[in-house]
Short mmCIF file of C-alpha atoms in Angstrom, two decimals:
data_model
loop_
_atom_site.label_atom_id
_atom_site.label_comp_id
_atom_site.label_asym_id
_atom_site.label_seq_id
_atom_site.Cartn_x
_atom_site.Cartn_y
_atom_site.Cartn_z
CA UNK G 1 -0.16 -0.16 -0.12
CA UNK G 2 1.76 3.47 -0.92
CA UNK G 3 2.47 5.77 1.82
CA UNK G 4 0.49 9.01 0.57
CA UNK G 5 -2.35 9.43 -2.18
CA UNK G 6 -3.36 12.59 -3.74
CA UNK G 7 -6.65 14.50 -2.95
CA UNK G 8 -9.64 13.87 -5.30
CA UNK G 9 -11.80 16.72 -6.30
CA UNK G 10 -14.51 15.28 -3.83
CA UNK G 11 -11.44 15.66 -1.22
CA UNK G 12 -10.69 19.08 -2.13
CA UNK G 13 -14.05 20.34 -2.12
CA UNK G 14 -14.51 18.74 1.30
CA UNK G 15 -11.24 20.58 2.51
CA UNK G 16 -12.54 23.68 1.17
CA UNK G 17 -15.83 23.80 3.09
CA UNK G 18 -14.32 22.90 6.39
CA UNK G 19 -11.40 25.19 6.10
CA UNK G 20 -14.36 27.71 5.43
CA UNK G 21 -16.34 26.88 8.55
CA UNK G 22 -12.87 26.32 10.39
CA UNK G 23 -12.32 30.15 9.61
CA UNK G 24 -15.90 31.06 10.19
CA UNK G 25 -15.34 29.68 14.08
CA UNK G 26 -12.37 31.74 14.13
CA UNK G 27 -14.49 35.11 13.41
CA UNK G 28 -13.07 35.30 9.46
CA UNK G 29 -15.27 35.10 6.12
CA UNK G 30 -13.39 33.93 3.42
CA UNK G 31 -14.07 32.68 -0.17
CA UNK G 32 -12.29 30.35 -2.40
CA UNK G 33 -9.75 31.45 -5.77
CA UNK G 34 -7.26 29.51 -7.82
CA UNK G 35 -7.68 25.91 -8.99
CA UNK G 36 -9.84 25.29 -6.69
CA UNK G 37 -12.55 27.74 -7.38
CA UNK G 38 -11.69 27.55 -10.98
CA UNK G 39 -13.28 23.54 -10.54
CA UNK G 40 -16.13 24.68 -8.38
CA UNK G 41 -17.16 27.32 -11.18
CA UNK G 42 -17.43 23.93 -13.46
CA UNK G 43 -14.11 23.65 -15.47
CA UNK G 44 -14.25 20.54 -16.61
CA UNK G 45 -10.36 19.79 -17.19
CA UNK G 46 -9.27 21.41 -13.93
CA UNK G 47 -8.30 19.12 -10.94
CA UNK G 48 -6.94 21.10 -8.43
CA UNK G 49 -4.28 19.78 -6.18
CA UNK G 50 -4.69 22.34 -3.03
CA UNK G 51 -6.90 24.70 -1.67
CA UNK G 52 -6.69 28.91 -2.32
CA UNK G 53 -8.56 31.10 0.42
CA UNK G 54 -9.09 34.45 0.58
CA UNK G 55 -10.01 35.51 4.18
CA UNK G 56 -11.59 39.07 4.25
CA UNK G 57 -9.46 40.77 7.30
CA UNK G 58 -6.68 42.81 7.86
CA UNK G 59 -4.87 40.19 10.04
CA UNK G 60 -1.65 38.88 8.84
CA UNK G 61 -2.03 35.18 7.07
CA UNK G 62 0.55 33.58 9.71
CA UNK G 63 -1.86 34.67 12.23
CA UNK G 64 -4.62 33.13 10.88
CA UNK G 65 -2.85 29.90 9.79
CA UNK G 66 -1.77 29.66 13.47
CA UNK G 67 -5.31 30.39 15.12
CA UNK G 68 -6.45 27.39 12.49
CA UNK G 69 -4.30 24.74 13.37
CA UNK G 70 -4.46 25.77 17.44
CA UNK G 71 -8.29 25.19 17.01
CA UNK G 72 -8.47 22.22 14.61
CA UNK G 73 -5.77 19.35 14.88
CA UNK G 74 -6.43 18.21 11.40
CA UNK G 75 -4.88 22.03 10.40
CA UNK G 76 -0.93 21.00 10.39
CA UNK G 77 2.12 23.67 10.29
CA UNK G 78 5.29 23.03 8.70
CA UNK G 79 8.01 24.97 7.99
CA UNK G 80 8.77 26.52 4.52
CA UNK G 81 10.71 24.26 2.10
CA UNK G 82 12.55 27.73 1.15
CA UNK G 83 15.58 28.13 3.45
CA UNK G 84 15.46 31.98 3.62
CA UNK G 85 11.44 31.68 4.04
CA UNK G 86 10.17 32.28 7.81
CA UNK G 87 6.54 31.71 6.95
CA UNK G 88 4.86 28.51 7.62
CA UNK G 89 2.77 25.92 5.33
CA UNK G 90 -0.49 25.00 5.98
CA UNK G 91 -2.06 21.97 5.13
CA UNK G 92 -5.42 19.52 6.25
CA UNK G 93 -5.20 16.12 7.11
CA UNK G 94 -7.90 14.24 4.99
CA UNK G 95 -6.93 11.05 6.39
CA UNK G 96 -4.18 10.14 8.99
CA UNK G 97 -4.03 6.53 8.12
CA UNK G 98 -1.86 5.07 5.19
CA UNK G 99 -2.58 6.15 2.35
CA UNK G 100 -2.15 9.63 4.39
CA UNK G 101 -4.27 12.18 2.35
CA UNK G 102 -3.22 15.87 3.04
CA UNK G 103 -3.88 18.65 1.22
CA UNK G 104 -1.96 21.97 1.17
CA UNK G 105 -4.06 24.84 1.96
CA UNK G 106 -2.85 28.43 0.83
CA UNK G 107 -4.08 31.56 3.15
CA UNK G 108 -4.19 34.73 1.59
CA UNK G 109 -5.93 38.29 2.46
CA UNK G 110 -6.86 41.20 0.04
CA UNK G 111 -4.19 43.25 -0.77
CA UNK G 112 -1.67 40.98 -1.67
CA UNK G 113 -1.50 39.62 -5.32
CA UNK G 114 -4.17 41.97 -6.36
CA UNK G 115 -6.84 40.27 -4.69
CA UNK G 116 -9.63 42.70 -3.81
CA UNK G 117 -11.89 43.03 -0.70
CA UNK G 118 -15.04 40.44 -1.44
CA UNK G 119 -17.71 41.71 0.74
CA UNK G 120 -19.47 38.97 2.53
CA UNK G 121 -22.80 39.65 0.29
CA UNK G 122 -20.63 39.12 -2.99
CA UNK G 123 -19.44 35.55 -2.63
CA UNK G 124 -20.91 33.16 -5.26
CA UNK G 125 -21.98 29.77 -4.39
CA UNK G 126 -21.90 27.78 -8.00
CA UNK G 127 -23.11 24.58 -9.27
CA UNK G 128 -24.48 23.71 -5.57
CA UNK G 129 -21.44 22.77 -3.76
CA UNK G 130 -22.24 24.96 -0.58
CA UNK G 131 -18.82 26.60 -0.80
CA UNK G 132 -18.06 30.56 -1.01
CA UNK G 133 -16.18 31.30 -4.31
CA UNK G 134 -14.51 34.81 -5.65
CA UNK G 135 -16.78 36.00 -8.69
CA UNK G 136 -15.81 34.79 -12.01
CA UNK G 137 -14.65 37.97 -13.13
CA UNK G 138 -11.91 38.80 -10.71
CA UNK G 139 -11.10 34.69 -10.44
CA UNK G 140 -10.36 35.01 -14.54
CA UNK G 141 -8.08 38.44 -13.84
CA UNK G 142 -6.39 36.86 -10.79
CA UNK G 143 -5.58 33.69 -13.07
CA UNK G 144 -4.37 36.23 -15.72
CA UNK G 145 -1.99 37.84 -12.89
CA UNK G 146 -0.75 34.03 -12.37
CA UNK G 147 0.24 33.83 -15.94
CA UNK G 148 1.92 36.86 -16.30
CA UNK G 149 4.29 36.27 -12.98
CA UNK G 150 5.03 32.66 -14.11
CA UNK G 151 6.11 33.34 -17.77
CA UNK G 152 8.38 36.40 -15.92
CA UNK G 153 9.98 34.44 -13.43
CA UNK G 154 13.35 32.77 -13.39
CA UNK G 155 12.21 30.12 -11.15
CA UNK G 156 11.79 26.62 -13.18
CA UNK G 157 8.89 25.63 -11.35
CA UNK G 158 6.61 28.72 -12.05
CA UNK G 159 7.36 28.89 -15.57
CA UNK G 160 6.38 25.17 -15.94
CA UNK G 161 2.89 26.19 -14.70
CA UNK G 162 2.32 28.91 -17.95
CA UNK G 163 0.87 26.28 -20.01
CA UNK G 164 -1.88 25.55 -17.79
CA UNK G 165 -2.29 28.52 -16.61
CA UNK G 166 -3.02 29.30 -20.69
CA UNK G 167 -5.62 26.48 -20.75
CA UNK G 168 -7.41 27.31 -17.70
CA UNK G 169 -7.24 31.32 -19.02
CA UNK G 170 -8.88 30.16 -22.60
CA UNK G 171 -11.14 27.79 -21.04
CA UNK G 172 -12.80 30.76 -18.68
CA UNK G 173 -13.09 32.78 -21.56
CA UNK G 174 -15.50 30.79 -22.88
CA UNK G 175 -17.55 30.55 -19.53
CA UNK G 176 -18.04 34.20 -19.52
CA UNK G 177 -21.38 35.78 -19.36
CA UNK G 178 -22.81 39.19 -19.57
CA UNK G 179 -22.54 39.14 -15.31
CA UNK G 180 -18.73 38.90 -16.26
CA UNK G 181 -19.23 42.61 -17.87
CA UNK G 182 -16.88 45.70 -16.00
CA UNK G 183 -20.36 47.63 -15.74
CA UNK G 184 -21.51 44.73 -13.63
CA UNK G 185 -18.22 44.53 -11.67
CA UNK G 186 -17.68 48.52 -10.71
CA UNK G 187 -17.21 47.06 -7.26
CA UNK G 188 -13.31 46.21 -8.02
CA UNK G 189 -10.45 48.19 -6.99
CA UNK G 190 -9.24 50.39 -10.15
CA UNK G 191 -5.36 48.98 -9.65
CA UNK G 192 -6.83 45.14 -10.33
CA UNK G 193 -8.66 46.72 -14.09
CA UNK G 194 -5.56 48.50 -14.52
CA UNK G 195 -3.27 46.05 -14.54
CA UNK G 196 -5.21 43.21 -15.92
CA UNK G 197 -5.51 45.95 -19.02
CA UNK G 198 -1.69 45.51 -19.34
CA UNK G 199 -2.07 41.68 -18.89
CA UNK G 200 -5.00 41.28 -21.43
CA UNK G 201 -2.61 43.33 -24.18
CA UNK G 202 0.07 40.62 -23.13
CA UNK G 203 -1.96 37.76 -23.30
CA UNK G 204 -4.16 38.78 -26.98
CA UNK G 205 -0.47 39.30 -28.54
CA UNK G 206 0.23 35.60 -27.48
CA UNK G 207 -3.63 34.23 -28.49
CA UNK G 208 -5.22 37.20 -30.54
CA UNK G 209 -8.31 34.80 -30.98
CA UNK G 210 -8.97 35.78 -27.79
CA UNK G 211 -9.57 39.49 -28.21
CA UNK G 212 -13.16 39.25 -28.77
CA UNK G 213 -13.91 37.44 -25.57
CA UNK G 214 -11.72 40.68 -23.55
CA UNK G 215 -14.10 43.12 -25.76
CA UNK G 216 -17.29 41.21 -24.75
CA UNK G 217 -16.66 41.83 -21.30
CA UNK G 218 -15.65 45.37 -21.29
CA UNK G 219 -11.52 45.60 -21.90
CA UNK G 220 -10.62 47.89 -24.69
CA UNK G 221 -8.07 45.30 -26.47
#
């Protein structure tokens, strides 16, 4: 029997629900973004390997991680693999017995990585999973930022993510509807829109056929 097993999509959804609940127990509102949110929104070819959570607070992410680990034994803190980094990595133990199943949980707060502040009332609950996720347009724009950052990075592990980023963005563009138009998302911070406009130009240069989708939601390409 193998010592470990990767989490399934069902495992990921379970971890997402339990993380959101654990955060609520600590007094925090939150929502998913990243690949787990893409999965919940219905992307067909996206099986996430971890859970990315935006916690709607100004608290330091390290404080939030510590609170989760202190109040729920399934949350485990481990030192960063990077020798120069002082932050901890947070995992959720889905199964302790062999094969052990753990899922990495990334905690972020608004302001980091262009992440906007999402009011609790703006959170979405698509596809009857009962998991709060970031609205679709900012999810797409944050995915675009990830693509831009990864392709410019000198780290080979980041550059290796670029092909998947490009597949994700193209599939997400096909899922757009009128609710995703800029005029229906005026709550988004101007810095996110401004930075996204530059990244969209770069993306369209790589994938010229996507200009129609960007124009459909109000970007001047």
